[in-house]
C-alpha positions as a Markdown table, in Angstrom:
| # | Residue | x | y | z |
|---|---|---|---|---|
| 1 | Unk | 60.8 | -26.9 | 32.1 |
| 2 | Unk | 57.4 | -24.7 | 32.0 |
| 3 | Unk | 57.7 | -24.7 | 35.6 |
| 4 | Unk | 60.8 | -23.2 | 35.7 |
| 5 | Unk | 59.9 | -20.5 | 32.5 |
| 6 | Unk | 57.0 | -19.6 | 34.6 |
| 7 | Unk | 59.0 | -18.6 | 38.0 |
| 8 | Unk | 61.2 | -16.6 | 35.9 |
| 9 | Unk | 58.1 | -14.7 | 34.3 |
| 10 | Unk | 56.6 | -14.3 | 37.8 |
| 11 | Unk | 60.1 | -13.5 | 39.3 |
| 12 | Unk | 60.3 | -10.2 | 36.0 |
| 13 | Unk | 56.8 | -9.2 | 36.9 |
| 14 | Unk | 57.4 | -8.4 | 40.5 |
| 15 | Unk | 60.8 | -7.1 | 40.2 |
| 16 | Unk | 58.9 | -4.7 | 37.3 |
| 17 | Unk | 56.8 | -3.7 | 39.7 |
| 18 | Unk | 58.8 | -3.0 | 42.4 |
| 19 | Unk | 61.1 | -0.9 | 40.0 |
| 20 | Unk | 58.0 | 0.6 | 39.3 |
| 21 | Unk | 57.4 | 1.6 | 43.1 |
| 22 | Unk | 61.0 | 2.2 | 43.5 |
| 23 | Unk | 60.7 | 5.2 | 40.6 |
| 24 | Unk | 57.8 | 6.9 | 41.9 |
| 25 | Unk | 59.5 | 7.0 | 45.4 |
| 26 | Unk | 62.6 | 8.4 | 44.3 |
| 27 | Unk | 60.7 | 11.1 | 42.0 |
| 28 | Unk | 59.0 | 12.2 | 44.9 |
| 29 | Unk | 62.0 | 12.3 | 46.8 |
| 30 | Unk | 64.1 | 14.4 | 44.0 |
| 31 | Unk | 61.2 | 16.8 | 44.1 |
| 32 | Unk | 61.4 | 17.2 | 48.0 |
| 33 | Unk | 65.0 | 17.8 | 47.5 |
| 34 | Unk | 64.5 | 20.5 | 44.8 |
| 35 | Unk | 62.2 | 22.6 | 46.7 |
| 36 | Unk | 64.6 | 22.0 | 50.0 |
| 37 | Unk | 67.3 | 23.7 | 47.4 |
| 38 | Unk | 65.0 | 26.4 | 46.0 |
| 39 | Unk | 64.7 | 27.0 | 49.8 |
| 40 | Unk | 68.5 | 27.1 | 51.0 |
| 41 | Unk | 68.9 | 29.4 | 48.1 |
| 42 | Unk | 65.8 | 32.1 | 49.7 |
| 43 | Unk | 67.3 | 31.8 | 52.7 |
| 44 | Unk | 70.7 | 32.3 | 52.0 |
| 45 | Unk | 69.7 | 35.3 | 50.2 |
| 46 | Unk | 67.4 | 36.8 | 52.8 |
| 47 | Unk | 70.0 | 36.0 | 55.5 |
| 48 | Unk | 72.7 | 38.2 | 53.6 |
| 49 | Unk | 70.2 | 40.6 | 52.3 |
| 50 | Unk | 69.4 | 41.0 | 56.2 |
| 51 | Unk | 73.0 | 40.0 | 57.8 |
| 52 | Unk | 70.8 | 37.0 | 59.5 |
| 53 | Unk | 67.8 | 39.1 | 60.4 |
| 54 | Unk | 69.5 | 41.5 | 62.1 |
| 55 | Unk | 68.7 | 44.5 | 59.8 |
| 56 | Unk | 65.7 | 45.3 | 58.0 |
| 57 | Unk | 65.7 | 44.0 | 54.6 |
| 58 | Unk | 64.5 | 47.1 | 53.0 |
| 59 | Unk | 60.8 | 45.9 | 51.6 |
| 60 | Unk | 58.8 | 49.0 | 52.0 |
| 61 | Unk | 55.1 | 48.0 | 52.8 |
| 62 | Unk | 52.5 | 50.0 | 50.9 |
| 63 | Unk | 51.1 | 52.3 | 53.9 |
| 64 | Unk | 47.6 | 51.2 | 54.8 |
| 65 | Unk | 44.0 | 53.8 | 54.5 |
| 66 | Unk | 44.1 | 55.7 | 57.4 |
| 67 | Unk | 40.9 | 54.6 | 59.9 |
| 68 | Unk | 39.3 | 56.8 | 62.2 |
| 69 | Unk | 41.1 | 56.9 | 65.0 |
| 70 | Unk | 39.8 | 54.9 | 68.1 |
| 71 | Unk | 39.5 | 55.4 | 71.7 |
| 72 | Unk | 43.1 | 56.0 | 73.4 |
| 73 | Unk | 43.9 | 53.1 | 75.9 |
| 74 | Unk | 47.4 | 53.1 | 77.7 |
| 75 | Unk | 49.8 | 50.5 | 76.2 |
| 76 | Unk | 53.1 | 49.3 | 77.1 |
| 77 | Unk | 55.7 | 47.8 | 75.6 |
| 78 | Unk | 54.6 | 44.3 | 73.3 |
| 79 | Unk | 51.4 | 46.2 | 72.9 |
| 80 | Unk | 50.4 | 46.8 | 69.4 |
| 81 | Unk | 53.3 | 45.4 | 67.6 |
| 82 | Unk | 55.8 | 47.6 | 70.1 |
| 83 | Unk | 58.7 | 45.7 | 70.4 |
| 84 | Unk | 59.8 | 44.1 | 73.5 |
| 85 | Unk | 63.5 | 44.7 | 73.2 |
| 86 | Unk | 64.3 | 47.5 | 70.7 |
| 87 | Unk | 67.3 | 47.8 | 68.9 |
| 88 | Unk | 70.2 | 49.3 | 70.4 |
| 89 | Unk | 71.6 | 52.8 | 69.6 |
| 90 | Unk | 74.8 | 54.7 | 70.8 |
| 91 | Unk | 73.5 | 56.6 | 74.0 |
| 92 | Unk | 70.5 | 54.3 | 75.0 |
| 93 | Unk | 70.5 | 53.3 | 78.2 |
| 94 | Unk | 68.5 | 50.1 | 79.9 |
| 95 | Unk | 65.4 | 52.4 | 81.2 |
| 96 | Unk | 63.7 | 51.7 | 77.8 |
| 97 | Unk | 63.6 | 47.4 | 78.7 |
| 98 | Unk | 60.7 | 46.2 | 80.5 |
| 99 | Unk | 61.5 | 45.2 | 83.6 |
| 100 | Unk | 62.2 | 41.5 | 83.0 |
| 101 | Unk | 65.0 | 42.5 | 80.6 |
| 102 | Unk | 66.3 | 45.3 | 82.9 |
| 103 | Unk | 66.2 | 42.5 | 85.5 |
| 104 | Unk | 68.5 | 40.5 | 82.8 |
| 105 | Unk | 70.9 | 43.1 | 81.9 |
| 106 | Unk | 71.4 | 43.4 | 85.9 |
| 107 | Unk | 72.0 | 39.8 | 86.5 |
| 108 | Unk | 74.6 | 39.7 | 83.5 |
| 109 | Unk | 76.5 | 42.6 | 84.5 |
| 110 | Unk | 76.9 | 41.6 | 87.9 |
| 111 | Unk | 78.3 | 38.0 | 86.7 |
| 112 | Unk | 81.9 | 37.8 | 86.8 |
| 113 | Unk | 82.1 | 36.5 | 83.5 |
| 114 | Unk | 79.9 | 35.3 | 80.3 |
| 115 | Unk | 76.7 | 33.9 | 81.6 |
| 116 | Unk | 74.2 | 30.7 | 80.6 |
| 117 | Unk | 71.0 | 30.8 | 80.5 |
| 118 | Unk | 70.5 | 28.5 | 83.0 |
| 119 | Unk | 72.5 | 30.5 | 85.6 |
| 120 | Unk | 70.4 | 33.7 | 84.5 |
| 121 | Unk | 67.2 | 31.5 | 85.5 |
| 122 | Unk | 68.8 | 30.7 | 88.3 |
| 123 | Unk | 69.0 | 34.1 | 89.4 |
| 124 | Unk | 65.5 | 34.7 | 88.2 |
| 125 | Unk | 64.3 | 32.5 | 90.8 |
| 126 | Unk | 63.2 | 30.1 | 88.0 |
| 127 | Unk | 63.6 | 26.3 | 87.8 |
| 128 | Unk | 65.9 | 24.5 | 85.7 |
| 129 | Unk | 63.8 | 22.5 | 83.6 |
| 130 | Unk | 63.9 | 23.2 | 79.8 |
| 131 | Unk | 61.1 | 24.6 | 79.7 |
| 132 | Unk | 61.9 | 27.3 | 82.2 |
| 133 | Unk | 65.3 | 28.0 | 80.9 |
| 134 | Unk | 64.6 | 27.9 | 77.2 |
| 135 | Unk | 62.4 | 31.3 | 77.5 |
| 136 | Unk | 65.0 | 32.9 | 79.1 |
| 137 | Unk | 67.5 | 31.5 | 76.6 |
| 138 | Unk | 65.3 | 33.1 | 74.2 |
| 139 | Unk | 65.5 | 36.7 | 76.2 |
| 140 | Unk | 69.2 | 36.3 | 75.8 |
| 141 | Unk | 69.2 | 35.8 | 72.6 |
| 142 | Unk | 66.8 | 38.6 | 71.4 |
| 143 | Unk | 68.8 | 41.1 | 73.7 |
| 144 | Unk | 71.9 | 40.0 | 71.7 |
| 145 | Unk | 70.5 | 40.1 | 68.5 |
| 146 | Unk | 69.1 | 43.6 | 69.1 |
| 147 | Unk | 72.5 | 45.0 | 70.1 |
| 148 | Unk | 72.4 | 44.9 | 74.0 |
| 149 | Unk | 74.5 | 41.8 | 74.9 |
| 150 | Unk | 77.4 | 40.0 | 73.0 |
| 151 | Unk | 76.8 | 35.7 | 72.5 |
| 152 | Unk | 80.1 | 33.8 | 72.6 |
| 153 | Unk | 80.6 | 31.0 | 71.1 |
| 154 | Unk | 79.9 | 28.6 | 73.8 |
| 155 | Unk | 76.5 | 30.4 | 73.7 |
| 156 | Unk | 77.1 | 32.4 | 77.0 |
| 157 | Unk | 76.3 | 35.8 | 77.3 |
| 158 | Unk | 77.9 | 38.7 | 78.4 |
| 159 | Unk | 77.5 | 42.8 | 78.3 |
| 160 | Unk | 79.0 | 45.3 | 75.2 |
């Protein structure tokens, strides 16, 4: 009978502790969960705030001391926080794309239809492993996003 009285003791003990265990991973879990849901909630209100990141959100940065002003070197576009692909206004033309996305804007206007990425690689004279096709994916995607090509939703690309 003591034998018996004895598993069951053992048998409370280990399920106690495995409760135990059981608690603090779950607390650990609810808090991951609550700062995933603090986060959707951010997001969602940065990504309406800024219809996805395609407009400015407004914050005005608090302009810097002016420094003495250092010796001029030529910069191109990408230099010196100059964007790459500017945003698209009525009566811009492709002249102000470096020449990579001029070359892009060329390849997808002479398509006869929406293009992939991989078939504007293609043209590129690049490869068609992912990562020579993902770049240019990402070229695609930053020309849409900036005004100068339309995404369907197959995720091909074609002009405005």
């Amino acid at each position: 009978m003591t034998d018996v009285l004895t598993w069951t003791v053992q048998q409370r003990l280990e399920l106690e502790e495995r409760a135990e265990l059981l608690r603090k991973e779950l607390a650990g879990i609810e808090s991951q969960l609550t700062r995933l849901e603090a986060a959707e909630v951010v997001f969602g209100q940065w990504a309406e705030a800024t219809d996805g990141g395609r407009r400015s959100p407004g914050i005005v940065e608090p302009e810097p001391e002016p420094e003495p002003e250092p010796e001029r070197v030529a910069a191109g576009p990408g230099a010196g926080g100059m964007r790459l692909v500017p945003d698209r206004a009525e009566g811009m033309g492709v002249e102000v794309l470096t020449s990579e996305y001029r070359r892009i804007m060329e390849i997808v206007a002479d398509a006869d239809g929406p293009v992939m990425a991989k078939d504007v690689a293609i043209a590129l004279g690049r490869e068609t492993t992912p990562g020579k096709v993902e770049p240019v994916r990402g070229q695609l995607r930053k020309l849409s996003d900036r005004g100068w090509l339309a995404r369907t939703g197959a995720g091909r690309y074609l002009l405005r």
